[in-house]
Amino acid sequence: MSNRIQSIRGMHDILPEHTPHWQHLELVIRNLLTAYGYSEIRMPIVEKTELFSRSIGEVTDIVEKEMYTFEDRNGDSLTLRPEGTASCVRAGLEHGLLHNQQQRLWYVGPMFRHERPQKGRYRQFHQVGIETFGFQGPDIDVELIAITARLWKELGLKDVRLEINSLGSLEARQDYRDVLVTYFNDHINDLDEESKRRLETNPLRILDTKNPDMAEVVKWAPSLLDYLDTESRDHFEEKKACLEDLGISFVVNPRLVRGLDYYSRSVFEWITESLGAQGTICAGGRYDGLIEQLGGRPGGAAGFAMGLERLIGLLEEEGNLPEAPPADAYLVAVGEGVARPALVLAERLRDQLPGLRLIMNSGGGGFKAQMKRADRSRAAWALIMGEDELAEGKVTLKPLRGQDVEQLSLDHDELLARLSNWVKA
Ligand code: HAM
C-alpha cells in the first residue's frame, strides 16, 4: 500500500460512474453553442508565462500565487494555463482571426490553479469558455447571458441568480480607484492585512473581500456605478433593457469586480447558493483592451467561462443527471469451437446494425460465469450461442431485466429483425 503513488492534491480522476454525467453536460453545451453559431477552438495547455502575467495582471491572486510555473529544458518559463481567455486571444492574433473580423469561439478543457482545495475548488478543474471578438455593442453581452440562461433551462437548473456590474472604461476606473483609495485610507483601521496590501496594488479587489468583519466598510464604500463614463453607462443601460426584454432576471451588484485585470465595462456572474462557498458557476464580461495589450489592434472582446465541476456538483445536487445507457445485449459463447463463430456473429451484427450496443464475452468462462457477467453489464438481453445453437444456425435470446417474454430461439434474420427494433428505439 505504502509505495502506491497517489494523484496530486486537488487533481481528480473522473471515474466511469461519473463520466456519463460529464458527457451529458458537454453534449448539451456543445449542441447549444453550435446552435448559436459558435465554433470550437483547441489551444495548448502550456503557454509562455508572460502571456498570463501580461493579461491576467501581475498583482492578481492567480499570477501572484496560483500558477503552475516551471522552466522547461531550454530554460524558458512556461505555465500550465490557469484560464483560457489569454490563450484564445494569443491564438486569435497568431492566426489572424481577430483583425477586422467577427468571431464566436468556444473551448473546453482543464485549467490549473494552485488554490486551497475544497468542495467546488480544485487545482485541476475544467472550464467551457466562450470568447467573442469584433463586437462592441451590448448586444453580444446579452447574447452571452442568453446562452447561459438557456443552458440552465436545458439542464433543469433552477437555483441560480445573475449578478451584473459595469467596471467602466479604463480611465473611469482609474478615477474611481483614486476615490476608493482615499476612502479606504480614511478607514484604514477597518481593513485586514490582505486589504491593506491590496490598497497599494489592486484596491478594487478589496470590494471582493470575503471577510465578514469588513462587510460594513465595504458596504459604505463609494460605488463604481457613480463614476462610470457616459459610454459605459449607456452600454450598461442598453444591456439591462435588453435583458429585461428577454425576461432574464438580474441583480446589479456594484461590488462585483472579478479577479482578473483584463475586464472593462460589463461583467457578470451566475451564482448558486446550493454549493456552499464556491457558488459561482459561470463568470465573464468584456475585455476590450486585452487584444491591444497582447500586441493586436484594438477591438471588441467579450466572453465567459463556466466551471464544469461546479455545474456537475449542482446537477448531482438536484438529481438531474442521466445514468450511462446500458448495453442492448451481451453475447454469451459457450462450448467447443463456439468462441470464433460468435465473434464473427458479433461483428456481423455490428456491421448490419450501426448503433447497436453489444458486449461480446471475452476471456472464456463457463455458462454460469458468462451469464453473471452479462447480468452485471446491465445489458437488457443475453444472446446465447452454445454448441447446439451453432449446429442449428440459431441464437437463444434471453431477457435479463425481467421483461415479460419467454426465452426464444431465433435464426439470424429473426434476430436481426428484433435487434433492429431496439436500435431504432
Ligand atoms: P474565472 O472567474 O477565473 O474566469 O473562472 C470562471 C469559472 O471557472 C468560475 O466561475 C468557476 O466556475 C470556475 N473555476 C475557477 N476556478 C476554479 C477552481 N479552482 N476549481 C473549480 N472551478 C473553478 C475566467 O477564468 C475567465 N477566463 C472567464 C472569461 C472568459 N472571461 C472572459 N472570457
Short mmCIF file of C-alpha atoms and ligand atoms in Angstrom, two decimals:
data_model
loop_
_atom_site.label_atom_id
_atom_site.label_comp_id
_atom_site.label_asym_id
_atom_site.label_seq_id
_atom_site.Cartn_x
_atom_site.Cartn_y
_atom_site.Cartn_z
CA MET A 1 0.00 0.00 0.00
CA SER A 2 2.64 2.49 1.14
CA ASN A 3 4.58 2.54 -2.13
CA ARG A 4 1.49 3.32 -4.25
CA ILE A 5 1.57 6.66 -5.99
CA GLN A 6 -1.45 8.86 -5.32
CA SER A 7 -2.92 11.61 -7.50
CA ILE A 8 -1.88 15.19 -6.76
CA ARG A 9 -3.92 17.06 -4.15
CA GLY A 10 -6.73 18.97 -5.82
CA MET A 11 -6.44 16.99 -9.07
CA HIS A 12 -9.02 14.29 -9.52
CA ASP A 13 -9.74 11.25 -11.63
CA ILE A 14 -13.19 11.24 -13.16
CA LEU A 15 -14.34 7.66 -12.74
CA PRO A 16 -16.52 5.63 -15.12
CA GLU A 17 -19.63 6.07 -12.96
CA HIS A 18 -19.31 9.85 -13.39
CA THR A 19 -18.15 10.17 -16.99
CA PRO A 20 -21.70 9.81 -18.36
CA HIS A 21 -22.57 12.96 -16.37
CA TRP A 22 -19.68 14.82 -17.97
CA GLN A 23 -20.53 13.54 -21.42
CA HIS A 24 -24.14 14.60 -20.99
CA LEU A 25 -23.17 18.09 -19.84
CA GLU A 26 -20.60 18.50 -22.61
CA LEU A 27 -23.08 17.32 -25.26
CA VAL A 28 -25.80 19.73 -24.15
CA ILE A 29 -23.29 22.60 -24.14
CA ARG A 30 -21.77 21.63 -27.50
CA ASN A 31 -25.20 21.43 -29.17
CA LEU A 32 -26.29 24.73 -27.70
CA LEU A 33 -23.14 26.58 -28.75
CA THR A 34 -23.33 25.11 -32.25
CA ALA A 35 -26.94 26.28 -32.47
CA TYR A 36 -25.83 29.84 -31.63
CA GLY A 37 -23.16 29.75 -34.35
CA TYR A 38 -20.06 29.26 -32.18
CA SER A 39 -17.01 27.30 -33.40
CA GLU A 40 -14.69 25.27 -31.24
CA ILE A 41 -11.02 26.20 -30.86
CA ARG A 42 -8.42 23.98 -29.14
CA MET A 43 -5.40 25.63 -27.56
CA PRO A 44 -2.33 24.11 -25.88
CA ILE A 45 -2.43 23.53 -22.14
CA VAL A 46 1.01 25.08 -21.65
CA GLU A 47 1.87 28.65 -22.66
CA LYS A 48 4.67 31.13 -22.04
CA THR A 49 4.33 32.52 -18.50
CA GLU A 50 4.42 36.07 -19.80
CA LEU A 51 1.14 35.56 -21.63
CA PHE A 52 -0.70 35.18 -18.34
CA SER A 53 1.19 37.79 -16.33
CA ARG A 54 0.60 40.37 -19.06
CA SER A 55 -3.10 39.62 -19.48
CA ILE A 56 -4.50 38.44 -16.14
CA GLY A 57 -2.39 41.04 -14.30
CA GLU A 58 0.81 40.92 -12.23
CA VAL A 59 -0.96 41.72 -8.97
CA THR A 60 -3.83 39.25 -9.16
CA ASP A 61 -4.11 36.18 -6.94
CA ILE A 62 -3.79 33.93 -9.99
CA VAL A 63 -0.47 35.38 -11.17
CA GLU A 64 0.96 36.11 -7.73
CA LYS A 65 0.34 32.79 -6.08
CA GLU A 66 -1.65 30.26 -8.07
CA MET A 67 0.14 29.48 -11.30
CA TYR A 68 1.92 26.23 -12.03
CA THR A 69 5.06 27.75 -13.49
CA PHE A 70 8.22 25.86 -14.39
CA GLU A 71 11.30 26.13 -16.51
CA ASP A 72 11.49 23.73 -19.41
CA ARG A 73 14.72 22.17 -20.61
CA ASN A 74 15.56 25.26 -22.65
CA GLY A 75 15.26 27.47 -19.60
CA ASP A 76 12.02 29.09 -20.85
CA SER A 77 9.44 29.95 -18.22
CA LEU A 78 6.22 28.09 -19.02
CA THR A 79 2.89 27.88 -17.20
CA LEU A 80 0.01 25.41 -17.14
CA ARG A 81 -2.89 27.58 -18.26
CA PRO A 82 -4.92 28.91 -15.33
CA GLU A 83 -7.69 30.03 -17.73
CA GLY A 84 -8.44 30.14 -21.44
CA THR A 85 -9.06 33.76 -22.42
CA ALA A 86 -5.40 34.77 -22.71
CA SER A 87 -4.60 31.69 -24.82
CA CYS A 88 -7.58 32.32 -27.04
CA VAL A 89 -6.54 35.91 -27.74
CA ARG A 90 -2.97 34.74 -28.33
CA ALA A 91 -4.17 32.09 -30.78
CA GLY A 92 -6.53 34.54 -32.49
CA LEU A 93 -3.71 37.05 -33.01
CA GLU A 94 -1.24 34.42 -34.10
CA HIS A 95 -3.56 33.05 -36.78
CA GLY A 96 -5.05 36.34 -37.97
CA LEU A 97 -8.54 35.59 -36.70
CA LEU A 98 -9.14 38.88 -34.95
CA HIS A 99 -8.34 41.79 -37.23
CA ASN A 100 -11.44 43.18 -38.98
CA GLN A 101 -13.34 40.02 -38.26
CA GLN A 102 -16.12 38.81 -36.07
CA GLN A 103 -15.50 35.57 -34.22
CA ARG A 104 -17.64 33.45 -31.92
CA LEU A 105 -15.36 30.83 -30.36
CA TRP A 106 -15.56 28.28 -27.57
CA TYR A 107 -13.25 25.80 -25.90
CA VAL A 108 -13.34 23.13 -23.23
CA GLY A 109 -10.56 21.69 -21.15
CA PRO A 110 -8.58 21.53 -17.94
CA MET A 111 -7.21 24.64 -16.21
CA PHE A 112 -4.70 24.70 -13.35
CA ARG A 113 -4.56 26.93 -10.27
CA HIS A 114 -2.69 26.25 -7.06
CA GLU A 115 -5.60 27.21 -4.79
CA ARG A 116 -6.54 25.71 -1.43
CA PRO A 117 -8.69 22.74 -2.44
CA GLN A 118 -12.20 22.47 -1.04
CA LYS A 119 -15.63 21.47 -2.34
CA GLY A 120 -16.02 23.11 -5.75
CA ARG A 121 -12.43 24.41 -5.80
CA TYR A 122 -9.70 22.27 -7.30
CA ARG A 123 -6.18 22.63 -8.62
CA GLN A 124 -7.07 20.98 -11.90
CA PHE A 125 -10.60 21.91 -12.94
CA HIS A 126 -12.44 22.11 -16.24
CA GLN A 127 -13.96 25.07 -17.97
CA VAL A 128 -16.08 25.62 -21.01
CA GLY A 129 -15.19 29.10 -22.18
CA ILE A 130 -16.64 31.33 -24.86
CA GLU A 131 -14.83 34.25 -26.40
CA THR A 132 -16.25 36.68 -28.96
CA PHE A 133 -14.21 39.16 -30.96
CA GLY A 134 -15.13 42.11 -33.15
CA PHE A 135 -18.36 43.06 -31.37
CA GLN A 136 -18.50 46.36 -29.49
CA GLY A 137 -22.16 46.73 -28.58
CA PRO A 138 -24.09 45.39 -25.63
CA ASP A 139 -26.00 43.01 -27.93
CA ILE A 140 -23.18 40.44 -27.72
CA ASP A 141 -23.04 40.77 -23.92
CA VAL A 142 -26.74 39.98 -23.90
CA GLU A 143 -26.25 37.03 -26.26
CA LEU A 144 -23.64 35.58 -23.88
CA ILE A 145 -26.05 35.83 -20.99
CA ALA A 146 -28.95 34.46 -23.07
CA ILE A 147 -26.84 31.40 -23.94
CA THR A 148 -26.14 30.68 -20.29
CA ALA A 149 -29.76 31.30 -19.26
CA ARG A 150 -30.88 28.83 -21.93
CA LEU A 151 -28.28 26.33 -20.80
CA TRP A 152 -29.55 26.41 -17.22
CA LYS A 153 -33.07 25.85 -18.59
CA GLU A 154 -31.97 22.89 -20.72
CA LEU A 155 -30.09 21.39 -17.78
CA GLY A 156 -33.03 21.93 -15.44
CA LEU A 157 -31.05 24.19 -13.05
CA LYS A 158 -33.30 26.47 -11.06
CA ASP A 159 -31.41 27.79 -8.11
CA VAL A 160 -29.13 30.27 -9.94
CA ARG A 161 -29.05 34.05 -9.98
CA LEU A 162 -27.39 36.51 -12.32
CA GLU A 163 -25.33 39.42 -10.97
CA ILE A 164 -24.10 42.13 -13.30
CA ASN A 165 -21.96 45.23 -12.98
CA SER A 166 -20.07 47.70 -15.13
CA LEU A 167 -16.43 48.48 -14.48
CA GLY A 168 -16.45 51.43 -16.87
CA SER A 169 -13.65 52.48 -19.19
CA LEU A 170 -10.05 52.24 -18.07
CA GLU A 171 -9.91 55.98 -17.43
CA ALA A 172 -13.14 55.98 -15.42
CA ARG A 173 -11.83 53.08 -13.38
CA GLN A 174 -8.62 54.98 -12.68
CA ASP A 175 -10.65 57.95 -11.33
CA TYR A 176 -12.72 55.62 -9.22
CA ARG A 177 -9.61 53.90 -7.96
CA ASP A 178 -8.31 57.22 -6.60
CA VAL A 179 -11.61 57.91 -4.83
CA LEU A 180 -11.61 54.39 -3.39
CA VAL A 181 -8.04 54.65 -2.13
CA THR A 182 -8.90 57.90 -0.34
CA TYR A 183 -11.98 56.29 1.23
CA PHE A 184 -10.15 53.18 2.42
CA ASN A 185 -7.24 55.25 3.71
CA ASP A 186 -9.76 57.17 5.82
CA HIS A 187 -10.91 53.79 7.21
CA ILE A 188 -7.55 52.06 7.32
CA ASN A 189 -8.17 50.58 10.78
CA ASP A 190 -11.17 48.64 9.44
CA LEU A 191 -9.08 46.83 6.83
CA ASP A 192 -7.49 43.42 7.28
CA GLU A 193 -3.85 42.81 6.32
CA GLU A 194 -4.70 41.43 2.88
CA SER A 195 -6.79 44.51 2.07
CA LYS A 196 -4.10 46.89 3.32
CA ARG A 197 -1.77 45.19 0.87
CA ARG A 198 -4.36 45.44 -1.89
CA LEU A 199 -4.81 49.13 -1.20
CA GLU A 200 -1.35 49.55 -2.66
CA THR A 201 -1.67 47.12 -5.53
CA ASN A 202 -5.27 46.48 -6.57
CA PRO A 203 -7.74 48.42 -4.42
CA LEU A 204 -10.84 47.37 -6.39
CA ARG A 205 -10.31 43.82 -5.21
CA ILE A 206 -10.95 44.95 -1.62
CA LEU A 207 -14.62 45.20 -2.64
CA ASP A 208 -14.48 41.47 -3.31
CA THR A 209 -13.40 40.55 0.22
CA LYS A 210 -14.99 37.54 1.86
CA ASN A 211 -14.05 38.80 5.35
CA PRO A 212 -17.33 39.39 7.27
CA ASP A 213 -15.56 41.88 9.58
CA MET A 214 -15.11 44.14 6.58
CA ALA A 215 -18.71 43.95 5.33
CA GLU A 216 -19.61 47.33 6.83
CA VAL A 217 -16.64 49.30 5.47
CA VAL A 218 -17.14 47.80 2.02
CA LYS A 219 -20.87 48.48 2.15
CA TRP A 220 -20.34 52.23 2.57
CA ALA A 221 -17.53 52.50 0.01
CA PRO A 222 -18.23 54.76 -2.97
CA SER A 223 -19.95 52.87 -5.80
CA LEU A 224 -18.21 52.32 -9.09
CA LEU A 225 -21.51 52.92 -10.86
CA ASP A 226 -21.42 56.58 -9.78
CA TYR A 227 -18.12 57.04 -11.63
CA LEU A 228 -18.96 55.46 -14.97
CA ASP A 229 -18.12 57.30 -18.16
CA THR A 230 -21.08 58.16 -20.37
CA GLU A 231 -20.37 55.49 -22.97
CA SER A 232 -20.09 52.74 -20.37
CA ARG A 233 -23.25 53.96 -18.68
CA ASP A 234 -25.20 53.88 -21.97
CA HIS A 235 -23.78 50.44 -22.75
CA PHE A 236 -24.85 49.18 -19.33
CA GLU A 237 -28.35 50.72 -19.56
CA GLU A 238 -28.89 49.18 -23.01
CA LYS A 239 -27.71 45.81 -21.74
CA LYS A 240 -30.09 45.93 -18.79
CA ALA A 241 -33.01 46.93 -21.06
CA CYS A 242 -32.26 44.01 -23.43
CA LEU A 243 -32.10 41.56 -20.53
CA GLU A 244 -35.49 42.84 -19.39
CA ASP A 245 -36.87 42.39 -22.94
CA LEU A 246 -35.71 38.77 -22.80
CA GLY A 247 -37.24 38.21 -19.37
CA ILE A 248 -33.85 37.36 -17.83
CA SER A 249 -33.78 38.44 -14.18
CA PHE A 250 -30.64 40.02 -12.80
CA VAL A 251 -29.30 41.87 -9.81
CA VAL A 252 -26.91 44.81 -10.21
CA ASN A 253 -24.05 44.24 -7.79
CA PRO A 254 -21.75 47.28 -7.74
CA ARG A 255 -19.21 45.27 -5.71
CA LEU A 256 -18.72 42.71 -8.49
CA VAL A 257 -15.16 43.37 -9.70
CA ARG A 258 -13.78 39.97 -10.84
CA GLY A 259 -10.33 38.60 -10.05
CA LEU A 260 -8.68 39.14 -13.43
CA ASP A 261 -7.44 42.55 -14.54
CA TYR A 262 -8.40 42.47 -18.21
CA TYR A 263 -12.07 43.35 -17.79
CA SER A 264 -13.68 46.63 -18.79
CA ARG A 265 -17.33 47.68 -18.81
CA SER A 266 -19.74 44.76 -18.37
CA VAL A 267 -19.00 41.89 -16.05
CA PHE A 268 -21.35 39.19 -14.81
CA GLU A 269 -21.50 36.10 -12.65
CA TRP A 270 -24.04 33.33 -12.27
CA ILE A 271 -24.19 32.24 -8.66
CA THR A 272 -25.91 29.48 -6.75
CA GLU A 273 -26.39 29.13 -3.01
CA SER A 274 -26.51 25.32 -3.28
CA LEU A 275 -22.76 24.72 -3.49
CA GLY A 276 -21.56 26.47 -0.35
CA ALA A 277 -18.70 28.97 -0.58
CA GLN A 278 -17.76 28.16 -4.20
CA GLY A 279 -21.08 29.22 -5.69
CA THR A 280 -20.00 30.98 -8.90
CA ILE A 281 -20.74 28.58 -11.72
CA CYS A 282 -20.08 30.96 -14.60
CA ALA A 283 -18.37 34.31 -14.92
CA GLY A 284 -17.15 36.72 -17.55
CA GLY A 285 -17.53 40.06 -19.20
CA ARG A 286 -15.96 42.44 -21.71
CA TYR A 287 -12.21 42.79 -22.09
CA ASP A 288 -11.88 45.28 -24.93
CA GLY A 289 -8.32 46.30 -24.04
CA LEU A 290 -6.74 42.86 -23.99
CA ILE A 291 -6.14 42.37 -27.72
CA GLU A 292 -4.14 45.59 -27.87
CA GLN A 293 -2.33 44.68 -24.65
CA LEU A 294 -1.19 41.46 -26.31
CA GLY A 295 0.05 43.23 -29.41
CA GLY A 296 -3.00 43.36 -31.68
CA ARG A 297 -5.15 46.20 -32.91
CA PRO A 298 -7.86 47.36 -30.52
CA GLY A 299 -11.14 45.53 -30.94
CA GLY A 300 -14.23 44.45 -29.05
CA ALA A 301 -13.93 41.31 -26.97
CA ALA A 302 -16.28 39.62 -24.53
CA GLY A 303 -16.68 36.14 -23.09
CA PHE A 304 -17.20 33.95 -20.09
CA ALA A 305 -16.19 30.61 -18.63
CA MET A 306 -18.10 28.11 -16.57
CA GLY A 307 -16.68 25.60 -14.13
CA LEU A 308 -17.77 22.12 -15.11
CA GLU A 309 -17.06 20.53 -11.68
CA ARG A 310 -19.37 23.09 -10.11
CA LEU A 311 -22.08 22.50 -12.72
CA ILE A 312 -21.84 18.73 -12.26
CA GLY A 313 -21.99 19.26 -8.47
CA LEU A 314 -25.13 21.30 -8.88
CA LEU A 315 -26.75 18.82 -11.26
CA GLU A 316 -25.96 15.97 -8.87
CA GLU A 317 -27.41 18.00 -6.01
CA GLU A 318 -30.63 18.47 -7.98
CA GLY A 319 -30.67 14.84 -9.20
CA ASN A 320 -30.64 15.95 -12.83
CA LEU A 321 -28.09 13.61 -14.38
CA PRO A 322 -28.66 10.64 -16.64
CA GLU A 323 -27.16 7.23 -16.00
CA ALA A 324 -24.94 5.60 -18.59
CA PRO A 325 -27.17 3.85 -21.13
CA PRO A 326 -26.89 0.09 -20.62
CA ALA A 327 -25.93 -2.21 -23.49
CA ASP A 328 -28.70 -3.72 -25.60
CA ALA A 329 -27.23 -7.19 -25.44
CA TYR A 330 -24.39 -9.35 -24.11
CA LEU A 331 -23.23 -12.21 -26.30
CA VAL A 332 -22.55 -15.39 -24.32
CA ALA A 333 -20.50 -18.01 -26.18
CA VAL A 334 -20.03 -21.41 -24.54
CA GLY A 335 -18.74 -24.76 -25.75
CA GLU A 336 -16.22 -26.35 -28.04
CA GLY A 337 -15.48 -24.26 -31.16
CA VAL A 338 -18.12 -21.60 -30.41
CA ALA A 339 -15.98 -18.60 -29.49
CA ARG A 340 -14.76 -17.84 -33.02
CA PRO A 341 -18.12 -18.09 -34.84
CA ALA A 342 -19.60 -15.99 -32.01
CA LEU A 343 -17.00 -13.29 -32.65
CA VAL A 344 -17.92 -13.36 -36.35
CA LEU A 345 -21.62 -13.07 -35.44
CA ALA A 346 -20.94 -10.09 -33.15
CA GLU A 347 -19.06 -8.19 -35.86
CA ARG A 348 -21.75 -9.05 -38.44
CA LEU A 349 -24.45 -7.68 -36.17
CA ARG A 350 -22.42 -4.50 -35.64
CA ASP A 351 -22.00 -4.15 -39.42
CA GLN A 352 -25.69 -4.58 -40.03
CA LEU A 353 -26.94 -2.51 -37.11
CA PRO A 354 -24.83 0.58 -36.55
CA GLY A 355 -25.61 1.93 -33.11
CA LEU A 356 -26.27 -1.49 -31.60
CA ARG A 357 -24.79 -1.59 -28.11
CA LEU A 358 -23.44 -5.12 -27.90
CA ILE A 359 -20.90 -6.50 -25.46
CA MET A 360 -19.08 -9.63 -26.57
CA ASN A 361 -17.99 -12.01 -23.83
CA SER A 362 -14.20 -12.06 -23.72
CA GLY A 363 -11.89 -14.27 -21.71
CA GLY A 364 -13.90 -17.50 -22.00
CA GLY A 365 -15.64 -18.92 -18.93
CA GLY A 366 -18.47 -21.39 -18.35
CA PHE A 367 -22.17 -20.66 -18.94
CA LYS A 368 -22.81 -19.56 -15.35
CA ALA A 369 -19.81 -17.23 -15.19
CA GLN A 370 -20.70 -15.64 -18.54
CA MET A 371 -24.34 -15.17 -17.55
CA LYS A 372 -23.18 -13.48 -14.37
CA ARG A 373 -21.04 -11.08 -16.40
CA ALA A 374 -23.99 -10.48 -18.72
CA ASP A 375 -26.16 -9.60 -15.76
CA ARG A 376 -23.52 -7.32 -14.23
CA SER A 377 -23.10 -5.49 -17.55
CA ARG A 378 -26.71 -4.24 -17.13
CA ALA A 379 -27.45 -5.36 -20.73
CA ALA A 380 -31.13 -5.85 -21.49
CA TRP A 381 -30.73 -9.22 -23.23
CA ALA A 382 -28.35 -12.14 -23.38
CA LEU A 383 -27.64 -13.62 -26.81
CA ILE A 384 -26.56 -17.17 -26.12
CA MET A 385 -24.56 -19.25 -28.56
CA GLY A 386 -23.72 -22.81 -27.45
CA GLU A 387 -22.77 -25.92 -29.38
CA ASP A 388 -26.45 -26.77 -30.11
CA GLU A 389 -27.25 -23.25 -31.35
CA LEU A 390 -24.13 -23.29 -33.52
CA ALA A 391 -25.15 -26.63 -35.09
CA GLU A 392 -28.69 -25.34 -35.81
CA GLY A 393 -27.60 -21.88 -37.01
CA LYS A 394 -29.58 -20.23 -34.20
CA VAL A 395 -29.08 -17.94 -31.22
CA THR A 396 -31.00 -18.02 -27.94
CA LEU A 397 -32.38 -14.69 -26.83
CA LYS A 398 -32.89 -14.45 -23.08
CA PRO A 399 -34.38 -11.45 -21.24
CA LEU A 400 -32.17 -10.21 -18.38
CA ARG A 401 -34.17 -7.34 -16.93
CA GLY A 402 -37.45 -9.02 -16.02
CA GLN A 403 -39.05 -8.38 -19.46
CA ASP A 404 -42.35 -10.16 -19.82
CA VAL A 405 -41.19 -12.50 -22.66
CA GLU A 406 -40.12 -16.08 -22.89
CA GLN A 407 -36.63 -17.07 -23.93
CA LEU A 408 -36.62 -17.51 -27.74
CA SER A 409 -34.56 -19.46 -30.24
CA LEU A 410 -34.01 -17.32 -33.37
CA ASP A 411 -32.22 -17.68 -36.67
CA HIS A 412 -30.00 -14.87 -37.92
CA ASP A 413 -32.71 -12.92 -39.81
CA GLU A 414 -35.18 -13.15 -36.94
CA LEU A 415 -32.51 -11.98 -34.52
CA LEU A 416 -31.63 -9.08 -36.81
CA ALA A 417 -35.27 -8.02 -37.03
CA ARG A 418 -35.62 -7.93 -33.25
CA LEU A 419 -32.35 -6.17 -32.63
CA SER A 420 -33.11 -3.54 -35.26
CA ASN A 421 -36.27 -2.58 -33.30
CA TRP A 422 -34.20 -1.85 -30.22
CA VAL A 423 -31.60 0.09 -32.11
CA LYS A 424 -34.34 2.22 -33.68
CA ALA A 425 -35.86 2.78 -30.24
P1 HAM B 1 -12.83 32.86 -13.56
O1 HAM B 1 -13.86 33.62 -12.79
O2 HAM B 1 -11.47 32.84 -13.01
O3 HAM B 1 -12.85 33.48 -15.02
O4 HAM B 1 -13.30 31.37 -13.77
C1 HAM B 1 -14.53 31.07 -14.39
C2 HAM B 1 -15.22 29.93 -13.69
O5 HAM B 1 -14.34 28.80 -13.59
C3 HAM B 1 -15.60 30.21 -12.24
O6 HAM B 1 -16.81 30.92 -12.16
C4 HAM B 1 -15.74 28.81 -11.69
O7 HAM B 1 -17.00 28.26 -12.04
C5 HAM B 1 -14.64 28.05 -12.42
N1 HAM B 1 -13.44 27.97 -11.56
C6 HAM B 1 -12.47 28.89 -11.38
N2 HAM B 1 -11.51 28.44 -10.54
C7 HAM B 1 -11.89 27.19 -10.17
C8 HAM B 1 -11.31 26.18 -9.32
N3 HAM B 1 -10.15 26.37 -8.69
N4 HAM B 1 -11.97 25.00 -9.18
C9 HAM B 1 -13.15 24.79 -9.83
N5 HAM B 1 -13.72 25.70 -10.65
C10 HAM B 1 -13.11 26.88 -10.82
C11 HAM B 1 -12.01 33.05 -16.03
O8 HAM B 1 -11.34 32.06 -15.98
C12 HAM B 1 -12.15 33.90 -17.28
N6 HAM B 1 -11.19 33.37 -18.27
C13 HAM B 1 -13.55 33.87 -17.81
C14 HAM B 1 -13.74 34.67 -19.05
C15 HAM B 1 -13.73 34.21 -20.33
N7 HAM B 1 -13.89 35.97 -19.12
C16 HAM B 1 -13.98 36.35 -20.39
N8 HAM B 1 -13.87 35.27 -21.12
#
